[in-house]
């Protein structure tokens, strides 16, 4: 067995921030389909065994188990079990030392890569029930995102309705690489359900769409796929603004998790500029898109996208709002930039918001 | 406030959907005839200075949600030919924050009234030079432009016709200045 290369040598900390935090992007992993059996019907139990289904294909494609980005070194379980699959470890490694008041767990398991529409729904339901019973019920600090099938907006809406009244669920996990851009009207039933239950639509890095992982084509290396992800975020942002998702659902809020945010300022400028001349195409967009983005969208702080401090400070300023950033560790995934960089680049008055209050205003019941 | 009033054309000179572009007191101004109303605005887009009055005349389009279009043909927008920004011909306002165009008052007066005002110096006539430079655009979008003169040949004033009188702030200037 070869050891994963060491990436992080110092324990993760919140730097000079010593208060409590809300962590909006914490991952838990389904260690194996076996843990879902108590939440599956007899037919699906047989199906899982007969087809030897251990995990949906995208689970390990999006987070290759051996990649240094997949887990911080000190968070890798010594027994070789999958990272982030044990509550005691999560408490010891993250919730306790970082003074986490609430953590929103996003269980990305690649369910959207399953094309069997009934299996995909059955697995999503099982994951949600497993999250409620094995995680939410066992630590009151935890909140969770509802997992939904990726190719059937009506089935997704049904699952959101089933879980929506559970107070532990505060958002819906939507992979960035979706089968269609999220502004597309075919998604409306799903977003209607999200809005109906006052949940947040949480787009998260990952997914397996019908197309390649960059808008142009297939890259050659994992690094390219990882870095080119920014283009998908920009595409989704443009789509949900242009197709009027926030006008269709006037209370809808959205999170971008693991999107980075240094790029958002210039994307807003471009959207505003084009809107002035091409508003007639999208007359439902009644105010400059940047305003809608600031009102409805919040972004997690992993990755930090930090560059040289002077430049990066400008890039954050270009967001035009101190309220858009929400602290997140992206546990257990490894990002090597220190949170102190963010505290140094933002005004002191914004820190309470970034470390918790912004999320509190965004998600229900925090 | 000093106001200079100019008689620019007979009502019948600008057909429905047309616009006449004239120079008054050094300013290029477009007079539009849309749905039986007349509007006058400065021929300059505040964005980048394009000749706004060469743009398309459009009904107002709005929506509360994707696909739920409301089209109002009576609220008339002028769309800049360069960058597509739209301005309300009546109010000069745009949906773009803090951007608006200058609009001018248009009166329709009968020939007898105009003739008296011309004699008394209360309105100014178009001279031959200005009338020759005037342009008539026909068609609501992509207007076909014809060169003048359009007005000079209609003078002296006929009592049987109605005339368009544009009011501009400022004193009357004799020299023809291009903006």
Coordinates of C-alpha atoms in Angstrom, one line a residue:
Chain A
X1 CA 0.0 0.0 0.0
X2 CA 1.4 3.4 -1.0
X3 CA 0.7 6.3 1.2
X4 CA -1.1 9.4 -0.2
X5 CA 1.3 12.3 -0.6
X6 CA 1.3 14.7 2.3
X7 CA -0.3 17.9 1.5
X8 CA -1.3 19.4 4.8
X9 CA 1.1 19.4 7.7
X10 CA -0.6 21.8 10.1
X11 CA -4.0 21.1 11.7
X12 CA -6.8 23.1 10.1
X13 CA -7.7 26.2 12.2
X14 CA -9.8 29.3 11.9
X15 CA -6.7 31.5 12.4
X16 CA -7.4 34.6 14.5
X17 CA -11.2 33.9 14.6
X18 CA -11.8 32.3 18.0
X19 CA -15.6 32.4 18.0
X20 CA -18.1 29.7 17.0
X21 CA -18.5 28.9 13.3
X22 CA -21.2 27.6 11.0
X23 CA -19.6 25.2 8.4
X24 CA -21.8 25.1 5.4
X25 CA -19.9 22.4 3.5
X26 CA -19.0 19.3 5.4
X27 CA -19.0 15.9 3.6
X28 CA -20.0 12.6 4.8
X29 CA -19.4 9.5 2.7
X30 CA -21.5 6.5 2.3
X31 CA -18.8 4.0 3.1
X32 CA -20.4 1.2 1.2
X33 CA -23.9 0.5 -0.1
X34 CA -24.2 -2.1 2.7
X35 CA -25.0 0.8 5.2
X36 CA -28.1 1.7 3.1
X37 CA -29.7 -1.8 3.2
X38 CA -31.8 -1.0 6.3
X39 CA -33.3 1.9 4.3
X40 CA -34.0 -0.1 1.1
X41 CA -37.0 -2.3 0.3
X42 CA -36.5 -6.0 -0.2
X43 CA -36.5 -5.7 -4.0
X44 CA -33.7 -3.0 -4.0
X45 CA -31.7 -5.1 -1.4
X46 CA -31.8 -8.0 -3.9
X47 CA -31.0 -5.6 -6.7
X48 CA -27.9 -4.2 -4.9
X49 CA -26.6 -7.6 -4.2
X50 CA -27.3 -9.1 -7.6
X51 CA -25.6 -6.2 -9.4
X52 CA -22.8 -5.9 -6.8
X53 CA -23.5 -2.2 -6.6
X54 CA -21.0 -0.8 -4.1
X55 CA -21.3 2.9 -5.2
X56 CA -22.5 4.9 -8.1
X57 CA -19.8 5.4 -10.7
X58 CA -19.4 9.1 -10.2
X59 CA -18.6 8.7 -6.5
X60 CA -15.0 7.8 -7.1
X61 CA -14.6 9.7 -10.4
X62 CA -15.4 13.0 -8.7
X63 CA -13.3 12.2 -5.7
X64 CA -10.6 9.7 -6.7
X65 CA -9.8 7.9 -3.4
X66 CA -6.0 8.3 -3.7
X67 CA -5.9 11.9 -4.8
X68 CA -4.3 14.2 -2.3
X69 CA -7.3 16.6 -2.8
X70 CA -9.8 14.0 -1.7
X71 CA -8.8 14.0 2.0
X72 CA -6.5 16.1 4.3
X73 CA -3.8 13.9 5.5
X74 CA -4.6 14.0 9.2
X75 CA -8.2 13.2 8.5
X76 CA -7.5 9.9 6.7
X77 CA -8.8 7.0 8.8
X78 CA -5.9 4.8 9.9
X79 CA -7.8 1.6 9.1
X80 CA -8.1 2.5 5.4
X81 CA -11.9 3.0 5.6
X82 CA -13.3 5.9 3.5
X83 CA -12.7 9.4 4.9
X84 CA -15.7 11.2 6.4
X85 CA -17.7 8.0 7.1
X86 CA -17.5 8.1 10.9
X87 CA -19.3 10.5 13.2
X88 CA -16.8 10.2 16.0
X89 CA -14.0 11.2 13.7
X90 CA -16.0 14.1 12.4
X91 CA -16.6 15.3 15.9
X92 CA -13.0 14.9 17.0
X93 CA -11.4 16.3 13.8
X94 CA -13.8 19.1 13.0
X95 CA -16.9 19.9 15.1
X96 CA -15.1 20.1 18.5
X97 CA -11.8 21.8 17.6
X98 CA -13.3 24.4 15.3
X99 CA -16.1 25.3 17.6
X100 CA -18.7 24.3 15.0
X101 CA -22.2 25.5 16.0
X102 CA -23.8 24.0 13.0
X103 CA -22.4 22.0 10.1
X104 CA -24.3 21.3 7.0
X105 CA -23.5 17.8 5.7
X106 CA -23.5 17.3 2.0
X107 CA -23.4 13.7 1.0
X108 CA -22.1 13.7 -2.5
X109 CA -22.3 10.0 -3.6
X110 CA -22.8 10.5 -7.3
X111 CA -26.4 9.4 -7.4
X112 CA -26.9 11.5 -10.6
X113 CA -24.6 9.1 -12.4
X114 CA -27.2 6.3 -12.1
X115 CA -29.4 6.2 -15.2
X116 CA -31.9 3.7 -13.8
X117 CA -34.7 6.2 -12.8
X118 CA -36.2 4.0 -10.0
X119 CA -32.8 2.9 -8.6
X120 CA -31.6 6.4 -8.5
X121 CA -34.7 7.5 -6.5
X122 CA -34.5 4.5 -4.2
X123 CA -30.8 5.2 -3.4
X124 CA -31.5 8.9 -2.9
X125 CA -34.3 8.1 -0.4
X126 CA -32.0 5.6 1.4
X127 CA -29.2 8.1 1.7
X128 CA -31.6 10.7 3.1
X129 CA -33.0 8.3 5.6
X130 CA -29.5 7.1 6.5
X131 CA -28.4 10.8 7.0
X132 CA -31.4 11.5 9.2
X133 CA -30.8 8.4 11.4
X134 CA -27.1 7.9 11.5
X135 CA -26.0 11.5 11.5
X136 CA -28.6 14.1 12.2
X137 CA -30.2 12.1 15.1
X138 CA -26.8 11.6 16.7
X139 CA -25.4 15.1 16.8
X140 CA -27.6 18.2 17.2
X141 CA -25.0 20.4 15.5
X142 CA -25.6 18.7 12.2
X143 CA -27.9 19.8 9.4
X144 CA -28.1 18.1 6.0
X145 CA -28.8 18.6 2.4
X146 CA -31.5 16.4 0.7
X147 CA -30.0 14.2 -1.9
X148 CA -32.1 13.8 -5.1
X149 CA -32.0 11.8 -8.4
X150 CA -30.3 13.8 -11.1
X151 CA -32.4 13.0 -14.2
X152 CA -36.0 13.3 -13.0
X153 CA -37.0 16.7 -11.7
X154 CA -40.4 15.4 -10.7
X155 CA -39.0 12.6 -8.7
X156 CA -36.6 15.0 -7.1
X157 CA -39.5 17.2 -6.2
X158 CA -41.3 14.3 -4.6
X159 CA -38.2 13.4 -2.5
X160 CA -37.9 17.0 -1.4
X161 CA -41.5 17.0 -0.4
X162 CA -40.9 13.8 1.6
X163 CA -37.9 15.2 3.5
X164 CA -38.8 18.9 3.4
X165 CA -40.5 19.1 6.8
X166 CA -37.7 17.3 8.6
X167 CA -36.1 20.2 10.6
X168 CA -32.6 18.7 10.1
X169 CA -32.7 19.2 6.3
X170 CA -32.0 22.8 5.3
X171 CA -30.9 22.5 1.6
X172 CA -30.9 20.3 -1.5
X173 CA -27.6 19.1 -2.9
X174 CA -27.3 19.7 -6.6
X175 CA -24.2 18.8 -8.5
X176 CA -22.8 21.5 -10.8
X177 CA -22.5 19.1 -13.7
X178 CA -26.2 18.6 -14.1
X179 CA -28.0 17.0 -17.0
X180 CA -29.2 20.4 -18.1
X181 CA -28.4 23.9 -17.0
X182 CA -30.4 24.7 -13.8
X183 CA -32.1 27.7 -15.4
X184 CA -33.8 25.4 -17.8
X185 CA -37.6 25.2 -17.2
X186 CA -37.6 21.5 -17.1
X187 CA -36.2 21.8 -13.5
X188 CA -39.0 24.0 -12.3
X189 CA -40.9 21.3 -10.4
X190 CA -37.7 20.6 -8.4
X191 CA -37.0 24.3 -7.6
X192 CA -40.7 24.8 -6.8
X193 CA -40.3 22.1 -4.1
X194 CA -37.1 23.6 -2.8
X195 CA -38.8 27.0 -2.5
X196 CA -42.0 25.4 -1.0
X197 CA -40.0 24.1 1.9
X198 CA -37.9 27.1 2.4
X199 CA -34.8 25.1 1.5
X200 CA -31.6 26.4 -0.2
X201 CA -30.6 25.1 -3.6
X202 CA -27.0 24.1 -2.9
X203 CA -25.0 23.6 -6.0
X204 CA -21.8 21.7 -5.3
X205 CA -18.7 20.7 -7.2
X206 CA -19.2 17.4 -8.9
X207 CA -21.8 15.5 -10.9
X208 CA -21.8 13.7 -14.2
X209 CA -23.8 15.3 -16.9
X210 CA -24.6 14.1 -20.4
X211 CA -21.7 16.1 -21.7
X212 CA -18.0 16.5 -21.0
X213 CA -16.7 18.1 -17.9
X214 CA -15.7 21.3 -19.6
X215 CA -18.0 23.3 -21.9
X216 CA -15.8 22.5 -24.8
X217 CA -14.8 18.9 -24.5
X218 CA -13.0 16.3 -22.5
X219 CA -9.7 17.2 -20.8
X220 CA -6.8 14.9 -20.6
X221 CA -6.0 15.1 -16.8
X222 CA -7.8 15.2 -13.5
X223 CA -6.1 18.5 -12.8
X224 CA -7.8 20.1 -15.8
X225 CA -11.2 18.8 -14.9
X226 CA -10.7 20.1 -11.3
X227 CA -9.5 23.6 -12.4
X228 CA -11.9 24.0 -15.4
X229 CA -14.8 23.6 -12.9
X230 CA -15.0 27.4 -12.7
X231 CA -16.4 27.4 -16.2
X232 CA -19.3 25.2 -15.1
X233 CA -20.1 27.5 -12.3
X234 CA -20.1 30.5 -14.6
X235 CA -22.4 28.6 -17.0
X236 CA -24.8 27.7 -14.2
X237 CA -24.8 31.3 -12.8
X238 CA -25.5 32.7 -16.2
X239 CA -28.3 30.2 -16.8
X240 CA -30.2 30.7 -13.6
X241 CA -30.0 34.5 -14.0
X242 CA -30.9 34.5 -17.7
X243 CA -33.7 32.0 -17.5
X244 CA -35.3 33.8 -14.6
X245 CA -35.2 31.2 -11.9
X246 CA -35.1 33.8 -9.2
X247 CA -38.1 35.6 -10.7
X248 CA -40.0 32.4 -11.1
X249 CA -39.4 31.5 -7.5
X250 CA -39.2 34.8 -5.6
X251 CA -38.1 33.3 -2.3
X252 CA -35.5 30.9 -3.7
X253 CA -32.0 31.1 -2.3
X254 CA -29.0 29.4 -3.8
X255 CA -25.5 28.4 -2.4
X256 CA -22.5 27.8 -4.5
X257 CA -20.3 25.3 -2.6
X258 CA -16.7 24.7 -3.6
X259 CA -17.1 27.2 -6.5
X260 CA -14.4 29.6 -5.5
X261 CA -15.5 33.2 -5.6
X262 CA -12.6 35.3 -7.0
X263 CA -14.3 35.0 -10.5
X264 CA -17.7 36.1 -9.5
X265 CA -17.1 39.9 -9.5
X266 CA -16.1 39.9 -13.2
X267 CA -19.0 37.5 -14.1
X268 CA -21.4 40.0 -12.5
X269 CA -20.0 42.9 -14.4
X270 CA -20.4 41.0 -17.6
X271 CA -24.0 40.0 -16.8
X272 CA -24.9 43.5 -15.9
X273 CA -23.3 44.9 -19.1
X274 CA -25.0 42.4 -21.4
X275 CA -28.3 42.9 -19.6
X276 CA -28.3 46.6 -20.3
X277 CA -28.3 46.0 -24.1
X278 CA -30.0 42.6 -24.3
X279 CA -32.6 43.0 -21.6
X280 CA -35.3 42.5 -24.2
X281 CA -34.3 38.9 -24.5
X282 CA -35.0 38.3 -20.8
X283 CA -37.5 40.9 -19.7
X284 CA -38.3 39.0 -16.5
X285 CA -34.8 40.1 -15.3
X286 CA -36.0 43.5 -14.0
X287 CA -32.9 44.6 -12.1
X288 CA -29.2 44.4 -12.9
X289 CA -28.2 40.7 -12.4
X290 CA -25.5 41.6 -9.9
X291 CA -28.2 42.8 -7.6
X292 CA -30.2 39.6 -7.8
X293 CA -27.0 37.6 -7.3
X294 CA -26.1 39.6 -4.1
X295 CA -29.6 39.1 -2.8
X296 CA -30.0 35.4 -3.5
X297 CA -26.6 33.7 -3.8
X298 CA -24.0 32.9 -1.1
X299 CA -20.7 31.2 -1.7
X300 CA -18.6 28.9 0.5
X301 CA -15.1 29.7 1.4
X302 CA -13.5 26.6 0.1
X303 CA -11.5 26.8 -2.1
X304 CA -10.3 30.3 -1.2
X305 CA -8.8 31.1 -4.6
X306 CA -6.4 33.3 -2.8
X307 CA -3.8 35.1 -4.8
X308 CA -1.4 37.9 -3.7
X309 CA -3.2 39.7 -0.8
X310 CA -3.5 43.1 -2.6
X311 CA -5.0 41.6 -5.7
X312 CA -7.2 39.1 -3.9
X313 CA -8.6 41.8 -1.6
X314 CA -9.8 43.6 -4.7
X315 CA -11.3 40.5 -6.1
X316 CA -13.3 40.0 -2.9
X317 CA -14.3 43.7 -3.0
X318 CA -15.7 43.2 -6.5
X319 CA -18.4 40.9 -5.0
X320 CA -19.8 44.3 -3.8
X321 CA -21.1 42.6 -0.6
X322 CA -19.6 41.3 2.6
X323 CA -22.7 39.1 3.0
X324 CA -22.0 36.6 0.2
X325 CA -19.3 34.5 1.8
X326 CA -20.0 31.6 4.1
X327 CA -17.3 29.8 6.1
X328 CA -16.8 26.2 5.0
X329 CA -14.1 23.6 5.5
X330 CA -15.1 21.2 2.8
X331 CA -14.2 18.4 5.3
X332 CA -12.6 16.0 4.5
X333 CA -11.3 17.4 1.2
X334 CA -7.9 19.0 1.2
X335 CA -7.3 22.6 0.4
X336 CA -4.0 24.0 1.3
X337 CA -4.7 27.7 1.8
X338 CA -5.1 29.0 5.4
X339 CA -8.3 30.7 6.5
X340 CA -6.2 33.5 8.0
X341 CA -5.7 34.7 4.4
X342 CA -9.4 35.3 4.2
X343 CA -9.6 37.1 7.5
X344 CA -6.6 39.3 6.4
X345 CA -8.3 40.1 3.1
X346 CA -11.7 41.1 4.5
X347 CA -12.7 43.9 6.9
X348 CA -12.9 43.0 10.6
X349 CA -16.6 43.9 10.6
X350 CA -17.3 41.3 8.0
X351 CA -15.8 38.4 9.9
X352 CA -18.8 37.6 12.1
X353 CA -20.9 37.4 9.0
X354 CA -18.5 35.2 7.1
X355 CA -17.9 32.8 10.0
X356 CA -21.6 32.3 10.8
X357 CA -24.2 35.1 10.5
X358 CA -24.4 35.0 6.7
X359 CA -25.3 31.4 6.7
X360 CA -27.8 31.9 9.5
X361 CA -29.6 34.4 7.4
X362 CA -29.5 32.1 4.4
X363 CA -30.6 28.7 5.8
X364 CA -33.8 28.1 7.7
X365 CA -33.6 27.3 11.4
X366 CA -29.9 27.9 12.1
Chain B
X1 CA -36.5 79.8 -18.0
X2 CA -36.0 81.0 -21.6
X3 CA -37.6 78.7 -24.1
X4 CA -37.0 78.8 -27.8
X5 CA -39.8 77.4 -30.0
X6 CA -39.2 76.1 -33.4
X7 CA -41.7 75.1 -36.1
X8 CA -40.2 72.1 -37.7
X9 CA -42.7 70.4 -40.0
X10 CA -46.2 70.0 -41.0
X11 CA -47.9 67.1 -39.1
X12 CA -48.4 65.3 -42.4
X13 CA -44.7 65.4 -43.2
X14 CA -44.0 62.7 -40.7
X15 CA -46.1 59.6 -41.5
X16 CA -47.1 57.1 -38.8
X17 CA -44.0 55.1 -37.7
X18 CA -41.7 57.8 -39.1
X19 CA -39.2 60.1 -37.5
X20 CA -37.7 63.5 -38.6
X21 CA -34.2 64.4 -37.5
X22 CA -33.4 68.1 -37.5
X23 CA -30.8 70.4 -35.9
X24 CA -32.2 73.0 -33.6
X25 CA -29.9 75.4 -31.7
X26 CA -27.0 73.2 -32.4
X27 CA -28.7 70.0 -31.1
X28 CA -29.7 67.1 -33.3
X29 CA -33.2 66.2 -32.3
X30 CA -35.5 63.4 -33.5
X31 CA -39.3 63.9 -33.8
X32 CA -41.2 60.7 -33.8
X33 CA -44.8 59.9 -34.9
X34 CA -45.9 56.7 -33.2
X35 CA -49.5 55.5 -32.7
X36 CA -50.9 59.0 -33.4
X37 CA -48.6 60.7 -30.9
X38 CA -45.5 62.9 -31.4
X39 CA -42.3 62.8 -29.3
X40 CA -39.1 64.7 -29.5
X41 CA -35.8 63.6 -28.0
X42 CA -32.1 64.5 -28.2
X43 CA -30.4 62.4 -30.9
X44 CA -27.7 61.2 -28.6
X45 CA -27.5 58.0 -26.5
X46 CA -26.1 58.7 -23.1
X47 CA -24.1 55.5 -23.2
X48 CA -21.6 56.2 -25.9
X49 CA -23.1 59.1 -28.0
X50 CA -24.6 57.1 -30.8
X51 CA -27.3 58.7 -33.0
X52 CA -30.1 57.3 -30.8
X53 CA -32.8 58.5 -33.1
X54 CA -31.7 56.1 -35.9
X55 CA -32.7 53.2 -33.6
X56 CA -35.8 51.0 -33.6
X57 CA -39.2 51.9 -32.1
X58 CA -40.4 49.1 -30.0
X59 CA -43.3 48.4 -27.7
X60 CA -42.5 47.9 -24.0
X61 CA -41.8 44.4 -23.0
X62 CA -41.9 43.1 -19.4
X63 CA -42.4 39.9 -17.5
X64 CA -42.8 38.8 -13.9
X65 CA -41.5 35.3 -14.6
X66 CA -39.9 33.5 -17.5
X67 CA -42.1 33.3 -20.5
X68 CA -44.9 35.3 -19.0
X69 CA -44.5 38.2 -21.4
X70 CA -46.5 41.4 -21.2
X71 CA -46.2 43.5 -24.3
X72 CA -47.5 47.1 -24.2
X73 CA -47.6 48.7 -27.7
X74 CA -48.6 52.0 -26.2
X75 CA -45.6 52.5 -24.1
X76 CA -43.0 53.2 -26.7
X77 CA -39.3 52.5 -26.4
X78 CA -36.5 53.8 -28.5
X79 CA -33.7 51.3 -28.8
X80 CA -30.2 52.6 -29.4
X81 CA -28.8 51.1 -32.7
X82 CA -25.3 50.6 -31.1
X83 CA -25.8 48.8 -27.8
X84 CA -29.5 48.1 -27.6
X85 CA -30.3 50.2 -24.5
X86 CA -33.9 51.2 -24.5
X87 CA -35.5 54.5 -23.5
X88 CA -39.1 55.4 -23.0
X89 CA -39.9 58.0 -25.7
X90 CA -42.4 59.8 -23.4
X91 CA -40.4 60.1 -20.2
X92 CA -36.9 59.6 -21.4
X93 CA -36.3 57.0 -18.8
X94 CA -34.6 53.6 -19.1
X95 CA -34.6 50.4 -17.1
X96 CA -30.8 51.0 -16.8
X97 CA -30.2 52.7 -13.5
X98 CA -29.4 56.4 -13.7
X99 CA -29.6 56.5 -17.5
X100 CA -32.1 58.8 -19.3
X101 CA -32.4 60.8 -22.4
X102 CA -33.5 64.4 -22.9
X103 CA -37.0 64.8 -24.2
X104 CA -38.6 67.9 -25.5
X105 CA -42.1 69.3 -25.6
X106 CA -44.0 68.9 -29.0
X107 CA -47.1 71.1 -29.7
X108 CA -49.4 70.7 -32.7
X109 CA -50.6 74.2 -33.8
X110 CA -52.8 75.2 -36.7
X111 CA -51.3 77.2 -39.5
X112 CA -53.1 80.5 -38.6
X113 CA -51.6 80.3 -35.0
X114 CA -48.2 79.5 -36.4
X115 CA -48.3 82.3 -38.9
X116 CA -49.1 84.9 -36.2
X117 CA -46.4 83.5 -33.9
X118 CA -43.9 83.7 -36.7
X119 CA -44.7 87.3 -37.4
X120 CA -44.5 88.1 -33.6
X121 CA -41.2 86.2 -33.3
X122 CA -42.6 83.8 -30.7
X123 CA -41.6 80.8 -32.9
X124 CA -38.7 80.3 -35.2
X125 CA -38.9 78.9 -38.7
X126 CA -36.5 76.4 -40.2
X127 CA -34.2 78.1 -42.6
X128 CA -33.3 76.5 -45.9
X129 CA -30.0 75.2 -44.7
X130 CA -31.4 73.3 -41.8
X131 CA -34.3 72.1 -43.7
X132 CA -31.9 70.7 -46.3
X133 CA -30.0 68.8 -43.7
X134 CA -33.1 67.3 -42.1
X135 CA -33.6 63.6 -42.5
X136 CA -36.8 61.6 -42.6
X137 CA -36.7 58.0 -41.4
X138 CA -39.5 55.7 -42.4
X139 CA -40.2 52.4 -40.7
X140 CA -40.3 51.5 -37.0
X141 CA -37.2 49.4 -37.2
X142 CA -34.1 49.8 -39.4
X143 CA -35.6 53.1 -40.8
X144 CA -35.0 54.0 -44.4
X145 CA -33.6 57.5 -44.3
X146 CA -34.4 60.2 -46.8
X147 CA -32.6 63.5 -47.0
X148 CA -34.4 66.9 -46.9
X149 CA -35.5 69.5 -47.6
X150 CA -38.8 68.7 -45.9
X151 CA -40.0 71.8 -44.3
X152 CA -38.6 74.8 -46.2
X153 CA -40.7 74.0 -49.3
X154 CA -43.9 74.0 -47.2
X155 CA -43.4 77.7 -46.2
X156 CA -45.0 80.1 -46.3
X157 CA -47.4 78.7 -43.7
X158 CA -50.7 77.4 -44.9
X159 CA -53.6 78.0 -42.7
X160 CA -55.1 74.7 -43.7
X161 CA -52.3 72.6 -42.2
X162 CA -51.3 71.7 -38.7
X163 CA -47.6 72.2 -37.7
X164 CA -45.2 70.6 -35.1
X165 CA -43.6 73.1 -32.7
X166 CA -40.7 71.9 -30.6
X167 CA -39.8 73.8 -27.4
X168 CA -36.1 73.9 -26.3
X169 CA -34.7 75.5 -23.2
X170 CA -32.3 78.4 -23.9
X171 CA -32.2 81.4 -26.2
X172 CA -32.5 81.2 -30.0
X173 CA -29.1 81.0 -31.7
X174 CA -28.7 82.1 -35.2
X175 CA -25.7 80.1 -36.2
X176 CA -26.0 76.5 -37.2
X177 CA -23.8 74.5 -35.0
X178 CA -23.4 70.7 -35.2
X179 CA -23.5 68.8 -31.9

